[in-house]
Every structure is written in C-alpha cells, then in structure tokens.
Short mmCIF file of C-alpha atoms in Angstrom, two decimals:
data_model
loop_
_atom_site.label_atom_id
_atom_site.label_comp_id
_atom_site.label_asym_id
_atom_site.label_seq_id
_atom_site.Cartn_x
_atom_site.Cartn_y
_atom_site.Cartn_z
CA GLU A 217 256.65 129.26 -28.58
CA ILE A 218 258.38 132.31 -27.12
CA VAL A 219 258.46 135.15 -29.60
CA LEU A 220 261.37 137.57 -29.39
CA THR A 221 260.77 141.08 -30.71
CA GLN A 222 263.79 143.22 -31.40
CA SER A 223 263.83 146.98 -31.76
CA PRO A 224 264.73 148.93 -33.64
CA THR A 225 264.81 146.93 -36.86
CA THR A 226 267.52 149.17 -38.25
CA ILE A 227 269.65 151.83 -36.61
CA ALA A 228 272.46 154.04 -37.84
CA ALA A 229 275.04 155.37 -35.41
CA SER A 230 278.10 157.59 -35.65
CA PRO A 231 281.45 156.53 -34.24
CA GLY A 232 281.57 157.33 -30.53
CA GLU A 233 277.80 157.22 -30.16
CA LYS A 234 276.04 155.01 -27.62
CA VAL A 235 273.78 152.34 -29.11
CA THR A 236 271.10 150.23 -27.42
CA ILE A 237 269.22 147.33 -28.99
CA THR A 238 266.22 145.88 -27.21
CA CYS A 239 264.81 142.36 -27.23
CA ARG A 240 261.42 141.68 -25.69
CA ALA A 241 260.17 138.15 -25.02
CA SER A 242 256.53 137.12 -25.16
CA SER A 243 257.07 135.15 -21.93
CA SER A 244 259.68 135.36 -19.24
CA VAL A 245 263.05 133.78 -20.01
CA SER A 246 265.91 133.00 -17.68
CA TYR A 247 268.70 134.33 -19.87
CA MET A 248 269.17 136.07 -23.18
CA TYR A 249 271.86 135.36 -25.71
CA TRP A 250 273.17 137.51 -28.54
CA TYR A 251 274.95 136.91 -31.84
CA GLN A 252 276.64 139.24 -34.28
CA GLN A 253 276.41 138.52 -37.98
CA LYS A 254 278.13 140.40 -40.79
CA PRO A 255 277.11 140.05 -44.46
CA GLY A 256 278.17 136.76 -46.00
CA ALA A 257 279.41 135.39 -42.68
CA SER A 258 278.13 132.98 -40.06
CA PRO A 259 276.70 134.29 -36.81
CA LYS A 260 279.23 134.78 -34.05
CA PRO A 261 278.40 134.15 -30.39
CA TRP A 262 278.52 137.55 -28.76
CA ILE A 263 276.87 137.72 -25.34
CA TYR A 264 275.76 134.81 -23.17
CA ASP A 265 273.83 134.46 -19.94
CA THR A 266 272.39 137.93 -20.53
CA SER A 267 275.51 139.91 -19.68
CA LYS A 268 278.68 137.89 -20.23
CA LEU A 269 280.83 138.69 -23.22
CA ALA A 270 281.99 135.87 -25.48
CA SER A 271 285.70 135.48 -26.04
CA GLY A 272 287.14 138.30 -28.08
CA VAL A 273 284.16 140.64 -27.76
CA PRO A 274 285.28 144.19 -26.98
CA ASN A 275 284.31 145.48 -23.56
CA ARG A 276 282.47 148.45 -25.08
CA PHE A 277 279.65 145.89 -25.47
CA SER A 278 277.38 145.00 -22.57
CA GLY A 279 274.17 143.11 -22.02
CA SER A 280 271.48 143.45 -19.41
CA GLY A 281 267.90 142.62 -18.60
CA SER A 282 265.62 140.13 -16.96
CA GLY A 283 262.23 138.53 -17.37
CA THR A 284 260.84 139.68 -20.70
CA SER A 285 263.06 142.68 -21.43
CA TYR A 286 266.71 142.53 -22.44
CA SER A 287 269.16 144.81 -24.17
CA LEU A 288 272.55 144.92 -25.84
CA THR A 289 274.45 148.19 -25.51
CA ILE A 290 277.51 149.52 -27.26
CA ASN A 291 279.05 152.21 -25.10
CA THR A 292 280.93 153.92 -27.93
CA MET A 293 280.15 152.84 -31.46
CA GLU A 294 283.00 151.87 -33.75
CA THR A 295 282.70 151.30 -37.51
CA GLU A 296 283.60 147.62 -37.10
CA ASP A 297 280.46 147.14 -34.99
CA ALA A 298 278.26 147.55 -38.05
CA ALA A 299 276.43 144.23 -38.33
CA THR A 300 273.11 142.55 -37.61
CA TYR A 301 272.55 141.48 -34.03
CA TYR A 302 270.19 138.67 -33.06
CA CYS A 303 268.88 137.76 -29.64
CA GLN A 304 268.08 134.15 -28.79
CA GLN A 305 266.40 132.28 -25.97
CA TRP A 306 266.49 128.63 -24.99
CA SER A 307 264.55 128.77 -21.77
CA SER A 308 261.85 126.80 -23.53
CA THR A 309 261.66 124.68 -26.64
CA PRO A 310 261.62 125.58 -29.42
CA LEU A 311 264.71 127.70 -29.25
CA THR A 312 263.84 131.02 -30.88
CA PHE A 313 265.68 133.97 -32.35
CA GLY A 314 264.68 137.58 -32.64
CA SER A 315 264.24 138.99 -36.12
CA GLY A 316 267.48 140.93 -35.93
CA THR A 317 268.61 144.54 -35.63
CA LYS A 318 270.76 145.91 -38.39
CA LEU A 319 273.30 148.41 -37.09
CA GLU A 320 274.85 150.69 -39.66
CA SER A 321 277.73 153.08 -39.26
CA LYS A 322 277.15 156.68 -40.28
CA GLU B 271 291.30 125.04 -34.67
CA VAL B 272 287.58 124.40 -34.40
CA GLN B 273 285.90 123.67 -37.72
CA LEU B 274 282.38 122.81 -38.78
CA VAL B 275 282.22 122.22 -42.50
CA GLU B 276 278.84 121.73 -44.14
CA SER B 277 278.29 120.06 -47.49
CA GLY B 278 275.54 118.57 -49.60
CA GLY B 279 273.61 121.66 -50.59
CA GLY B 280 272.52 122.67 -54.06
CA LEU B 281 269.61 123.33 -56.38
CA VAL B 282 266.79 120.83 -55.95
CA GLN B 283 263.30 120.53 -57.35
CA PRO B 284 260.29 120.73 -55.04
CA GLY B 285 259.35 117.35 -53.64
CA ARG B 286 262.86 115.92 -53.94
CA SER B 287 265.27 114.99 -51.14
CA LEU B 288 268.68 116.16 -50.00
CA LYS B 289 271.10 115.15 -47.27
CA LEU B 290 273.33 117.72 -45.64
CA SER B 291 276.48 116.80 -43.76
CA CYS B 292 278.56 118.72 -41.26
CA ALA B 293 282.07 117.51 -40.48
CA ALA B 294 283.42 118.60 -37.12
CA SER B 295 287.00 118.89 -35.97
CA GLY B 296 289.12 120.65 -33.36
CA PHE B 297 286.85 119.94 -30.38
CA THR B 298 285.29 117.02 -28.52
CA TYR B 299 282.31 116.56 -30.84
CA SER B 300 280.63 113.92 -28.65
CA ASN B 301 280.26 116.50 -25.86
CA TYR B 302 278.31 118.89 -28.04
CA VAL B 303 274.58 119.20 -28.56
CA MET B 304 274.31 119.85 -32.27
CA ALA B 305 271.73 121.69 -34.31
CA TRP B 306 270.81 122.97 -37.73
CA VAL B 307 269.86 126.62 -38.06
CA ARG B 308 268.73 128.09 -41.36
CA GLN B 309 268.55 131.56 -42.83
CA ALA B 310 266.40 132.32 -45.85
CA PRO B 311 267.83 134.94 -48.22
CA THR B 312 267.77 138.39 -46.57
CA LYS B 313 265.91 136.94 -43.55
CA GLY B 314 266.74 136.13 -39.95
CA LEU B 315 267.91 133.01 -38.21
CA GLU B 316 265.55 130.09 -37.69
CA TRP B 317 266.27 127.01 -35.58
CA VAL B 318 265.42 123.83 -37.49
CA ALA B 319 266.45 120.81 -35.41
CA SER B 320 268.65 119.70 -32.54
CA ILE B 321 270.12 116.40 -31.41
CA SER B 322 271.45 115.29 -28.04
CA ILE B 323 275.05 114.32 -27.49
CA GLY B 324 274.35 110.59 -27.86
CA GLY B 325 271.85 111.02 -30.66
CA GLY B 326 268.99 109.47 -28.75
CA ASN B 327 266.92 112.63 -28.52
CA THR B 328 265.94 114.80 -31.45
CA TYR B 329 263.87 117.95 -31.66
CA TYR B 330 262.32 119.73 -34.63
CA ARG B 331 260.46 122.89 -35.37
CA ASP B 332 256.86 122.16 -36.27
CA SER B 333 257.13 123.17 -39.92
CA VAL B 334 259.75 120.48 -40.65
CA LYS B 335 258.48 117.59 -38.49
CA GLY B 336 258.00 114.49 -40.60
CA ARG B 337 260.14 115.86 -43.45
CA PHE B 338 263.53 116.53 -41.80
CA THR B 339 265.64 114.02 -39.90
CA ILE B 340 268.66 115.04 -37.87
CA SER B 341 271.25 112.43 -36.98
CA ARG B 342 274.86 112.20 -35.91
CA ASP B 343 277.77 109.79 -36.08
CA ASN B 344 280.09 110.43 -33.15
CA ALA B 345 282.66 107.97 -34.51
CA LYS B 346 282.92 110.10 -37.65
CA ASN B 347 282.41 113.47 -35.93
CA THR B 348 279.66 114.21 -38.41
CA LEU B 349 276.18 115.69 -38.21
CA TYR B 350 273.51 115.06 -40.83
CA LEU B 351 270.23 116.52 -41.95
CA GLN B 352 268.05 114.44 -44.23
CA ILE B 353 265.52 116.68 -45.95
CA ASP B 354 262.60 115.07 -47.74
CA SER B 355 259.65 116.54 -49.64
CA LEU B 356 261.49 119.80 -50.15
CA ARG B 357 259.40 122.96 -50.45
CA THR B 358 260.28 126.31 -51.92
CA GLU B 359 260.09 127.79 -48.41
CA ASP B 360 263.00 125.51 -47.39
CA THR B 361 265.30 127.63 -49.55
CA ALA B 362 267.97 128.94 -47.20
CA THR B 363 271.53 128.76 -46.02
CA TYR B 364 271.75 125.91 -43.52
CA TYR B 365 274.25 126.24 -40.69
CA CYS B 366 275.31 123.50 -38.35
CA ALA B 367 275.98 124.74 -34.86
CA GLY B 368 277.08 123.25 -31.56
CA ARG B 369 276.60 123.86 -27.85
CA ASP B 370 278.84 122.39 -25.15
CA TYR B 371 276.65 120.00 -23.15
CA ASN B 372 278.92 120.33 -20.10
CA LYS B 373 278.43 124.07 -19.88
CA TYR B 374 275.03 125.29 -18.83
CA ILE B 375 275.17 127.98 -21.49
CA TYR B 376 272.29 127.67 -23.87
CA TYR B 377 273.59 129.10 -27.07
CA PHE B 378 275.79 127.95 -29.91
CA ASP B 379 279.52 128.37 -29.43
CA TYR B 380 280.45 127.01 -32.81
CA TRP B 381 279.00 127.61 -36.25
CA GLY B 382 279.82 126.29 -39.67
CA GLN B 383 280.18 128.49 -42.73
CA GLY B 384 276.79 127.41 -44.03
CA VAL B 385 275.56 125.54 -47.08
CA MET B 386 272.99 126.87 -49.50
CA VAL B 387 269.88 124.90 -50.39
CA THR B 388 267.75 126.25 -53.22
CA VAL B 389 264.40 124.64 -53.93
CA SER B 390 263.08 125.56 -57.33
CA SER B 391 261.62 123.95 -60.40
#
C-alpha cells in the first residue's frame, strides 16, 4: 500500500499570503489528486493529474510534482480557501488518501 | 444536476448488519466506477470499496474484506454497501463517490452528501 504523508498537518495563513502543502508518497506514483473539504461538507475534487484544476477552482491554486513528491500551492490566500486538503493516489491499489492538511485563515 | 444521495445509515449494535444505498441521478451512472469512502469523526478520508462499471469486479480494503459487500444495480442507478459484523471502528460517515470510466482521470468527480453509521452498544 502506498502511504501518502502530508505536511504540514495544520497551517494558518493571512489573506494574500502564499501557501504550499506537500504530499509525499512512499513509492512513486504517476499522478497526484487533491480534494478540498470544508466542515460538514463532502470532499470536492480540486486538482487532477497533478496540476489540472477541477471545474470552478480559482486559478490562484496550482499543483505540481512528480515521483514521490507533490504539492498544492495557493498563490494568494483568500479567506474562502480555509479548508482541509487531501491528496490521493490511484497509481496502485488500494487507492489511498493523505491524512489531510487543515488550512486556517488568520 | 448531478446527485448522489446516500441512505440507510443509523445507530447499530456491534455485530449487527446494515445496508447502505446510494441513488444516482443527473449523469450516465453505468459509465462510472463507483466507490464507498468513509470518514471517521474528526479523521481523514479512507477508501473502503470500489466496483467496476458492470459490477463484475469489486475491490476492498483489507480491514473490511469478508464483512463488506459492494454491489450496484445499473437499471436502478443505485449503489449498495452491505455491512456485516459491524465493529465500533466502522463508525464513520460513508460517502458514495464516482469516477468516469471513460476518462483516464483516477479520482472521484462526484460525491454524495454522506450517511452516518454509528456502531455502539
């Protein structure tokens, strides 16, 4: 099973600040996927194929990486971006998720 | 409008059974690989089971093999999860989720609102 380790676990950012969340895989994966989840809501697809934004995702978000190291970046933080972000891989079964990064707005 | 609506959750005693349903609408259900993903209270997401578009292939995480059965009825646009021998560690919100088989994008485009399963005596 591929283990995905996200860091940091929690981060607080001010509006306008740049934010980077990292996801490291225990083995190489072809692509990384990301979801956004707000309290009491279902996860939303956010980034697919490592760097492509899902429909409706603001372009201040970006994704990058390869092999075992991937990241999600917010170029300029906005208060509405406060949420928990999960990475996910499906290069091998079982599909696995990272443990999540909680992003708070200062 | 795409909808995935789960039902069947509730409070159940350890060792008992439960069957979750997920009714799909607004998209071509038979083209979607479907799955159940759960989230224990205050915890992260955990894939539970997946089923192929025709229902002939099923996959489970190790901790639920032999206790959970995923199935689908494409005529009724419905996904199911039969849960037997419930354990306290199965307590979670269960989401049904779908991935378009025709797109080589390996994540879930669609998610339901979730249904809570609480296992307690």
